[in-house]
CSV table of C-alpha atoms in Angstrom, one decimal:
chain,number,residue,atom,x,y,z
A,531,UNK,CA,20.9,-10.8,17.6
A,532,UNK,CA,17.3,-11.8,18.2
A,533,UNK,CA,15.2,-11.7,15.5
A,534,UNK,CA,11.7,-9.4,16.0
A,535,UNK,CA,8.2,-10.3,14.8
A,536,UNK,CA,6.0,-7.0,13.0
A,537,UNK,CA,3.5,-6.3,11.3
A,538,UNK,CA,3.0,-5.0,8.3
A,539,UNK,CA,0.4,-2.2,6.9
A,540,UNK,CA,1.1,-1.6,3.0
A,541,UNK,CA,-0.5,1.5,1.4
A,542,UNK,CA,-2.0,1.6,-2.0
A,543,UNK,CA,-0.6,3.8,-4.5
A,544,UNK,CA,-0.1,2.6,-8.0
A,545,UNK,CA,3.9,1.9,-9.2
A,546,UNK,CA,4.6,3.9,-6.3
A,547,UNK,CA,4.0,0.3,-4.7
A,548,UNK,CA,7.2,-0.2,-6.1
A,549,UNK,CA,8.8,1.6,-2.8
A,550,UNK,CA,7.2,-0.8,-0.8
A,551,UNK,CA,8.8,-4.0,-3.2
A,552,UNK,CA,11.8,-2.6,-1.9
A,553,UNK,CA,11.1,-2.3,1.7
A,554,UNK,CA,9.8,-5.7,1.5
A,555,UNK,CA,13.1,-7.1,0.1
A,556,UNK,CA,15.2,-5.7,2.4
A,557,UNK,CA,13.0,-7.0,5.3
A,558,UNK,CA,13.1,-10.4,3.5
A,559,UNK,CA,16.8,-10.3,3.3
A,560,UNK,CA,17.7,-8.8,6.8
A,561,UNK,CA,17.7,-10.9,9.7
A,562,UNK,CA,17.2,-8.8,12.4
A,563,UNK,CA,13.2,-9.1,11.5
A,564,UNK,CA,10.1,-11.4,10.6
A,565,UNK,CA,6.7,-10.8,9.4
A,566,UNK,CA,3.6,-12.0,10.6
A,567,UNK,CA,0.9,-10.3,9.4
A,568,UNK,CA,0.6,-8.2,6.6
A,569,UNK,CA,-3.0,-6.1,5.7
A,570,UNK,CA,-2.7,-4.3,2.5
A,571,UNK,CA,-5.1,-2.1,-0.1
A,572,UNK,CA,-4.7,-2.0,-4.3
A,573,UNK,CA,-0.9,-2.2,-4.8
A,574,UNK,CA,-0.1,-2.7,-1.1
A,575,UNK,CA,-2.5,-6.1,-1.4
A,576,UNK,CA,-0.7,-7.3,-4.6
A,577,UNK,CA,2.6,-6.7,-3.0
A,578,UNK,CA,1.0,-8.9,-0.1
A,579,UNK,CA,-0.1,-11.1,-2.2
A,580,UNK,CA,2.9,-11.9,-4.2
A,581,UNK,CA,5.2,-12.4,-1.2
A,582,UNK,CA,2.9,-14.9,0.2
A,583,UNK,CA,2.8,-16.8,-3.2
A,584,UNK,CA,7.1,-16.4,-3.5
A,585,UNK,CA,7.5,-17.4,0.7
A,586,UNK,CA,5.3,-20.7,-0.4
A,587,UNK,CA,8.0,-21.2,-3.1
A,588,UNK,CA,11.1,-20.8,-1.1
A,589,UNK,CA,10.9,-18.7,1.8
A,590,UNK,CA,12.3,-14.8,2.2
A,591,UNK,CA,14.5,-15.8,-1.2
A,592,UNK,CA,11.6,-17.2,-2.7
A,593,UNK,CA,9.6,-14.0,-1.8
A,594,UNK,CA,12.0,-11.8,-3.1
A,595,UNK,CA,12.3,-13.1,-6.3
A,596,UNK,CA,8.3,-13.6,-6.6
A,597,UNK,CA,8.4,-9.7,-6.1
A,598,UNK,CA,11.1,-8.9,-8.5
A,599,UNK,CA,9.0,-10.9,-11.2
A,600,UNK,CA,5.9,-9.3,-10.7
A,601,UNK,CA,7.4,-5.7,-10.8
A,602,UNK,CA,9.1,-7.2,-14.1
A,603,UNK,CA,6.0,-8.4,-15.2
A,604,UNK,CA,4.7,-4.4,-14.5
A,605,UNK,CA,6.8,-2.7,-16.5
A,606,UNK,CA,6.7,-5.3,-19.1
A,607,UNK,CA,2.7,-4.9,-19.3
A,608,UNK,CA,3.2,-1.3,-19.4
A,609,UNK,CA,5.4,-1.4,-22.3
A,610,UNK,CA,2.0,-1.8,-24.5
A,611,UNK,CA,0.5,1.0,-22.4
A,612,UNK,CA,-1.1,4.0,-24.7
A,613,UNK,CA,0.2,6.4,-21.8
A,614,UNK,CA,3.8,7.5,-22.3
A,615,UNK,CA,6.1,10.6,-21.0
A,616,UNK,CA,6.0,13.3,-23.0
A,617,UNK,CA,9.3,14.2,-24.6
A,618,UNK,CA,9.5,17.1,-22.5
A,619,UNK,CA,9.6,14.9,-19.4
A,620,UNK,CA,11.8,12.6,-20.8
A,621,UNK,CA,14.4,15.2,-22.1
A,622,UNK,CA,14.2,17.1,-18.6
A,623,UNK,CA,14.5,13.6,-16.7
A,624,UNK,CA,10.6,13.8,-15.0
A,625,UNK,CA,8.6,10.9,-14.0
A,626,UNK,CA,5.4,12.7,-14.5
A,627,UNK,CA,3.2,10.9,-16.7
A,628,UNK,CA,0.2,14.0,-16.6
A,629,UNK,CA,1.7,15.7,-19.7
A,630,UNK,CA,0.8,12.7,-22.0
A,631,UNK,CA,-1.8,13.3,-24.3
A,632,UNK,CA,-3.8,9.9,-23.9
A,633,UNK,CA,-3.2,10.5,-20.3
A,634,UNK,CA,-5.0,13.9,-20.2
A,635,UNK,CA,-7.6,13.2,-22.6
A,636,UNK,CA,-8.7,9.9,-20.3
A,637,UNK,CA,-8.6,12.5,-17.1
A,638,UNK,CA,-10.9,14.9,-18.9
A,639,UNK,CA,-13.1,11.8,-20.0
A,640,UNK,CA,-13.6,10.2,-16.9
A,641,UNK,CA,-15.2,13.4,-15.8
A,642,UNK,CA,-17.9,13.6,-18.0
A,643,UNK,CA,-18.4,9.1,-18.6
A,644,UNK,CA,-18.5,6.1,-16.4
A,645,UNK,CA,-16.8,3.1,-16.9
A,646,UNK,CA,-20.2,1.5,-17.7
A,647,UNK,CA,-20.7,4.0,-20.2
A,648,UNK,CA,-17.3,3.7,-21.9
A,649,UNK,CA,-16.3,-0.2,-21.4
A,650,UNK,CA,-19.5,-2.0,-21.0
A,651,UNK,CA,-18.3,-5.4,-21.5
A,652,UNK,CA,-15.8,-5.0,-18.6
A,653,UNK,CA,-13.1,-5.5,-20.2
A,654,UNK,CA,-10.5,-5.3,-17.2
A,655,UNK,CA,-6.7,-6.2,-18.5
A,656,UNK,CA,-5.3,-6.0,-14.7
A,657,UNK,CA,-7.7,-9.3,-14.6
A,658,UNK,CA,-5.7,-11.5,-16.9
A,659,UNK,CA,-2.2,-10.0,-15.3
A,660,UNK,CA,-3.2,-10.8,-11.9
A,661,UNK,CA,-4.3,-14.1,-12.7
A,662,UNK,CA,-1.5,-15.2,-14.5
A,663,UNK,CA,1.1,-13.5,-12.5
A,664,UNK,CA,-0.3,-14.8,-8.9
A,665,UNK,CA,-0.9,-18.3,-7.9
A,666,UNK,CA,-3.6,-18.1,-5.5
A,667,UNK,CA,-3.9,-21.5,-4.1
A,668,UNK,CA,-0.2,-20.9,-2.6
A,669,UNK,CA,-1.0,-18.0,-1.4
A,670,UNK,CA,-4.1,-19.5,0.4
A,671,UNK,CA,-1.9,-22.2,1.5
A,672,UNK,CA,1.0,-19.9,3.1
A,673,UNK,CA,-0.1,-20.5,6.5
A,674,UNK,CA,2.9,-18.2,8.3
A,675,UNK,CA,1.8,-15.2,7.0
A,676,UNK,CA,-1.4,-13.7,8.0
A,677,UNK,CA,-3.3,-11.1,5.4
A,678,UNK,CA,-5.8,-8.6,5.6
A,679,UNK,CA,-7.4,-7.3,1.9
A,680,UNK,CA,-9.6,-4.1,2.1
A,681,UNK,CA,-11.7,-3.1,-0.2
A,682,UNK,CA,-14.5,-0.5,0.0
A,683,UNK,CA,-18.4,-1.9,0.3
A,684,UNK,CA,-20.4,0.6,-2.8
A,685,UNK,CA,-23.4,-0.1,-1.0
A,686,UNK,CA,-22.5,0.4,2.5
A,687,UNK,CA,-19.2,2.7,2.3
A,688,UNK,CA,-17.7,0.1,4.4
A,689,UNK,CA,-14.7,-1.6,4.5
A,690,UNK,CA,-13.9,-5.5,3.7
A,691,UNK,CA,-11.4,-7.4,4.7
A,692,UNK,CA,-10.3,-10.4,2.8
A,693,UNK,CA,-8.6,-12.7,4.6
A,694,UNK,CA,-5.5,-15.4,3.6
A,695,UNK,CA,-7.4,-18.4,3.5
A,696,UNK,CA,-10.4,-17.1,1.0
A,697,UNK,CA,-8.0,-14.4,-1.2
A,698,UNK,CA,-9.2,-14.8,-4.8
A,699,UNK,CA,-8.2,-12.5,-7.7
A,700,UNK,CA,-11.6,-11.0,-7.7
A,701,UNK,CA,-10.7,-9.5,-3.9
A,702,UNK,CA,-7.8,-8.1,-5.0
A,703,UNK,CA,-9.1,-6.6,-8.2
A,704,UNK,CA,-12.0,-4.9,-5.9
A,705,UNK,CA,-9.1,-3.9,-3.3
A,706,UNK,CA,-7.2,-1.8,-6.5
A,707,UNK,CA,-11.0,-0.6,-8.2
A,708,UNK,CA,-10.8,2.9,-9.0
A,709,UNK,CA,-14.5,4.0,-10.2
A,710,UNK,CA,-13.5,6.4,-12.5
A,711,UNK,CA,-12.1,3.5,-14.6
A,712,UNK,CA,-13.2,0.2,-13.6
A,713,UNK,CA,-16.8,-1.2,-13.0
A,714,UNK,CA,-17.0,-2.1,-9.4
A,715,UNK,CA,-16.0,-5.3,-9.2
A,716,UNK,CA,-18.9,-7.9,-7.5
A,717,UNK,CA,-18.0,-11.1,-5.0
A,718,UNK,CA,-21.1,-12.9,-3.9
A,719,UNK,CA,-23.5,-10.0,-5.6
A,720,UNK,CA,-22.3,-7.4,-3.5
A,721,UNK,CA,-19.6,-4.4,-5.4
A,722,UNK,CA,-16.3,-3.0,-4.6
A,723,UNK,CA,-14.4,-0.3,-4.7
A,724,UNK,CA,-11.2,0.6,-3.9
A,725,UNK,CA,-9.9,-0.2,0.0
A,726,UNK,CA,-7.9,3.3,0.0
A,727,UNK,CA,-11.6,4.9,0.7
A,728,UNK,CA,-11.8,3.5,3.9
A,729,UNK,CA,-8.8,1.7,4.6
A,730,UNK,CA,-5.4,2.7,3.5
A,731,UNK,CA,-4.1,0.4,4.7
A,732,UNK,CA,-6.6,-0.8,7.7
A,733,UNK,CA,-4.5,-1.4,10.9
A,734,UNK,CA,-6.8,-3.0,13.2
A,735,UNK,CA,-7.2,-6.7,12.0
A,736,UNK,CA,-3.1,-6.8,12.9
A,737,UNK,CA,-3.7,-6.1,16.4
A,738,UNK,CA,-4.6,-9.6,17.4
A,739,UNK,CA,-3.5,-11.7,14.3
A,740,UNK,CA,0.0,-12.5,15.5
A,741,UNK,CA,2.1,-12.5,18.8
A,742,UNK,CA,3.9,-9.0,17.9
A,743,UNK,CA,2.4,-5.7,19.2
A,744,UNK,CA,4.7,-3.9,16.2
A,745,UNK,CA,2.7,-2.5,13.2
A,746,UNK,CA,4.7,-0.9,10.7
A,747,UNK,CA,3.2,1.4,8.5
A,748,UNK,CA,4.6,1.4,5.1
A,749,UNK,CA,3.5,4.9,3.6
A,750,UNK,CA,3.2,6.3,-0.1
A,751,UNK,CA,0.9,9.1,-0.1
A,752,UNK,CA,2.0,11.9,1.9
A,753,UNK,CA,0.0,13.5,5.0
A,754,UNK,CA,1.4,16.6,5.0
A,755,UNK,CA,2.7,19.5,2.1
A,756,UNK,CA,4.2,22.6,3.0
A,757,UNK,CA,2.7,23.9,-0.3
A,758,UNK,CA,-0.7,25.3,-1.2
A,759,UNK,CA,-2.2,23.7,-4.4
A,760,UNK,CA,-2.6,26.1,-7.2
A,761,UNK,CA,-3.8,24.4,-9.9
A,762,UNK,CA,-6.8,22.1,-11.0
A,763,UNK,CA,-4.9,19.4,-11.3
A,764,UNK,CA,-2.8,20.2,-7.6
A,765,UNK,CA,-5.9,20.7,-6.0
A,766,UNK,CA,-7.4,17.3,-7.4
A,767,UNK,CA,-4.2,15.3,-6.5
A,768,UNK,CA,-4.3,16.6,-2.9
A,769,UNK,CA,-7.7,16.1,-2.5
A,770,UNK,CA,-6.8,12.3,-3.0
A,771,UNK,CA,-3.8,12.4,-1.3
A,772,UNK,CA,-6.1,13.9,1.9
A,773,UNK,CA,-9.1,11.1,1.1
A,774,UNK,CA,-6.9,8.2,0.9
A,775,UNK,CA,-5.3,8.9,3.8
A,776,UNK,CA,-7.9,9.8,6.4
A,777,UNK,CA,-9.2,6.4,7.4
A,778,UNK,CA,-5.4,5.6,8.6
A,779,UNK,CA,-5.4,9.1,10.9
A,780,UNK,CA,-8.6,7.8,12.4
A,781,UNK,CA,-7.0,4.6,13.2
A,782,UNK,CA,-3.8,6.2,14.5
A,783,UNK,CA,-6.2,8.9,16.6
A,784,UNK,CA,-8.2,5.7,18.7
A,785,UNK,CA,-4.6,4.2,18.7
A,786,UNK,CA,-3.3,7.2,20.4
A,787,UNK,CA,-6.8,7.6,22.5
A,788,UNK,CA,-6.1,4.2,23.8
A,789,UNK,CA,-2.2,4.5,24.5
A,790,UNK,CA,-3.3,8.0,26.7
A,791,UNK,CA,-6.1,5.9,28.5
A,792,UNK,CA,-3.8,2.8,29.3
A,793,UNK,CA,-0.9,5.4,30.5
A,794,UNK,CA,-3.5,7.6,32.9
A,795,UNK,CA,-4.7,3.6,34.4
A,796,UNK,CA,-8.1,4.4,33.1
A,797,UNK,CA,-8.3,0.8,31.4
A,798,UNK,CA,-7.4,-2.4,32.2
A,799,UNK,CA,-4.1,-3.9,30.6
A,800,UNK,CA,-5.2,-7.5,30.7
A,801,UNK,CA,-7.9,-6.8,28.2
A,802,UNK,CA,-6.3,-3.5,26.4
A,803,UNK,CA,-3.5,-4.1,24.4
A,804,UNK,CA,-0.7,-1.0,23.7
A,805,UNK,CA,0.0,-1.1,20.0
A,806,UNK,CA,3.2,-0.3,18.8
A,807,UNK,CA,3.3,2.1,16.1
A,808,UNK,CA,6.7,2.5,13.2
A,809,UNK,CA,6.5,4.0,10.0
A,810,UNK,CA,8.2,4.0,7.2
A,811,UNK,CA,8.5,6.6,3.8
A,812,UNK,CA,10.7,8.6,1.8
A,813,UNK,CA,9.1,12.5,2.2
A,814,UNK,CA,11.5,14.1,0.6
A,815,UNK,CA,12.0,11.5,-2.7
A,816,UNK,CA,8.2,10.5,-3.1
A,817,UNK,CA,6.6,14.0,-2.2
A,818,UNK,CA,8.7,15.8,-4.9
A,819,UNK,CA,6.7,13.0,-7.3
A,820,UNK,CA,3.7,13.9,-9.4
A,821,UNK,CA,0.3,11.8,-8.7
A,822,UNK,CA,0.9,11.0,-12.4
A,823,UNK,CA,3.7,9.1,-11.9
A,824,UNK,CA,1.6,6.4,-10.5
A,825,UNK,CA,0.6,5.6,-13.7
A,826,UNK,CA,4.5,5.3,-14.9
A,827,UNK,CA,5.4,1.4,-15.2
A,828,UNK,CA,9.2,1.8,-16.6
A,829,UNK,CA,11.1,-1.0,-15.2
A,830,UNK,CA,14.1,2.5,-15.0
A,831,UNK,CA,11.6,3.9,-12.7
A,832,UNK,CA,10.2,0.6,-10.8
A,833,UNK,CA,13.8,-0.1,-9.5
A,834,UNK,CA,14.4,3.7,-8.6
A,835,UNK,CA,11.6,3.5,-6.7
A,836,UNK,CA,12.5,-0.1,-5.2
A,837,UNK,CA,16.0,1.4,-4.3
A,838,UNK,CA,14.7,3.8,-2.4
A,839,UNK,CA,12.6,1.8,-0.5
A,840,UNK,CA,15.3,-0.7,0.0
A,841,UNK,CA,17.2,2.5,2.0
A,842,UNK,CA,14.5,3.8,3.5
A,843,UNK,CA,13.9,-0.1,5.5
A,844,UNK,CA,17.2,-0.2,6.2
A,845,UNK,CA,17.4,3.1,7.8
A,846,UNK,CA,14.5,2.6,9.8
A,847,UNK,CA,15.6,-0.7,11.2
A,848,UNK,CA,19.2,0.6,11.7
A,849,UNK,CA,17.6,3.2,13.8
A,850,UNK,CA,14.9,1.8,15.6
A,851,UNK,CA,15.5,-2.1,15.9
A,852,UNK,CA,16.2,-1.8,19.8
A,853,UNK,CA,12.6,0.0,20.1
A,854,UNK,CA,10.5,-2.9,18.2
A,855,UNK,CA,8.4,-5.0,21.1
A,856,UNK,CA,9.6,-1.7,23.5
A,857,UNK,CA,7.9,1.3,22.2
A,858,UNK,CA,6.4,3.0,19.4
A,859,UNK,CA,8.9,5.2,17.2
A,860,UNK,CA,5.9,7.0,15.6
A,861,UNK,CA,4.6,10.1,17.5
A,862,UNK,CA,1.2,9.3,17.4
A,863,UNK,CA,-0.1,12.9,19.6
A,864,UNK,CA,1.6,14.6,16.8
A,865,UNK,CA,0.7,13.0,14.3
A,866,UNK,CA,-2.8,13.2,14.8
A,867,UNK,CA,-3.4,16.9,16.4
């Protein structure tokens, strides 16, 4: 069988980038497939990130097991976390984090504070873990992956991409800031925020970056809910949910413009290139999940997640292997109107 080249397009999300670990293993250990180009934003950068450093070591092995350690790493940091389930969502079996007290009462305080009001020294602990957990030299050095880092200019509102050969840990620190609890991080005197803002994940420096016209869209945070939200705290979490993902809807909406121009002979083929289109996500496993249980780092709930993204690649490529380099399997018209 003839192995197929994609791309790659990891979303941020928090542990919930513990579904894309394991969509990332499986790709690593099936054969049918290779990546070439991966962009990513927060978790979906350090899951980048950390494949590049483990394919340095020793190739789709070596990548896997760099994953699995950092994940391990994850849930070991969080065992010193101050944010815990609450018995009640331990006894009934709920990942939801939102009913700890030291997680409400930081919710309610980064409302009313800034991170420069409450840490002024900048005291960021996901500093030390990314630097001692990523080897950047190797990843700088993996020359057969190509990556794309966004983060979110303060002063412009514009994304950044970070590239292979200059990643640092201070670009993927700004690609994971979240203001409400980090001071924007600064790289040559400008700040960052956050990449989900404007690019979550950004799709367009794939296009020419490698041979493949495949990007595959791994997804965390749902588009759509059948449900209204109710509650202050629904209402927040789908306002997020909506924010985070808007910039990849208007990437997906020119996508679709172009593919409708290129079909009706309206451009020219030798300098517009048809981008093929794949997603993967679990609706039905991660939209029954709290926004709260991003914050949940137990190793029980890492490999859940993991497990499911394991199926959910497998699934996809079961289904839609002959269709990679053919034709998207994502309806983009639909998907955007």
């Amino acid at each position: 069988m003839r192995k197929k080249s994609v791309n790659l397009a990891l979303q941020g999300g928090g542990s919930h980038g513990a579904f894309t670990w394991g969509v990332l293993d499986y790709f690593m250990e099936d054969e049918r497939v290779s990546v070439g180009g991966i962009s990513g934003t927060s978790a979906g950068a350090m899951n980048a990130a950390v494949l590049a450093q483990g394919y340095m070591d020793g190739g789709a092995d070596g990548a896997r097991e760099s994953l699995e350690q950092f994940w391990r790493q994850v849930a070991h940091m969080g065992r010193f976390s101050p944010i815990k389930r609450s018995p009640l969502s331990v006894l009934t079996g709920s990942w939801d984090m939102g009913y700890s007290p030291v997680s409400v009462m930081l919710d309610l305080f980064s409302r009313v504070a800034s991170p420069y009001d409450t840490n002024p020294l900048n005291i960021n602990p996901l500093r030390e873990f990314v630097e001692s957990t990523i080897d950047f030299e190797k990843v700088r050095a993996c020359s057969p992956l190509k990556l794309f880092i966004a983060a979110t200019n303060v002063h412009s509102g514009k994304i950044k991409v970070f590239e292979r050969e200059e990643l640092t840990a201070d670009m993927i620190l700004a690609s994971a800031c979240l203001p409400s609890f980090f001071q924007a991080v600064e790289i040559d005197g400008v700040p960052y925020w956050d990449g989900g803002y404007v690019g979550n994940p950004p799709l367009y420096p794939l296009y020419h970056s490698t041979k493949s016209k495949d990007v595959l869209v791994v997804q965390i945070n749902p588009v759509e809910r059948n449900e209204t939200p109710k509650t202050a705290k629904e209402i927040q979490n789908r306002v997020n949910e909506i924010s985070f993902n808007s910039s990849l809807l208007r990437e997906l909406r020119a996508i679709e413009f172009v593919h409708r121009l290129l079909q009706e002979n309206k451009l020219d083929r030798e300098h517009y290139a048809e981008i093929l289109v794949h997603r993967i996500e679990a609706t039905e496993q991660l939209n029954s999940l709290s926004a709260s249980s991003k914050m949940n780092s137990e190793w029980k709930f890492l490999t859940h997640l993991r497990d499911i993204g394991r199926e959910s690649a497998q699934v996809f490529l079961d289904e839609h292997y002959e269709s990679l380099g053919v034709q998207s399997t994502l309806d983009l018209r639909h998907e955007v109107s």
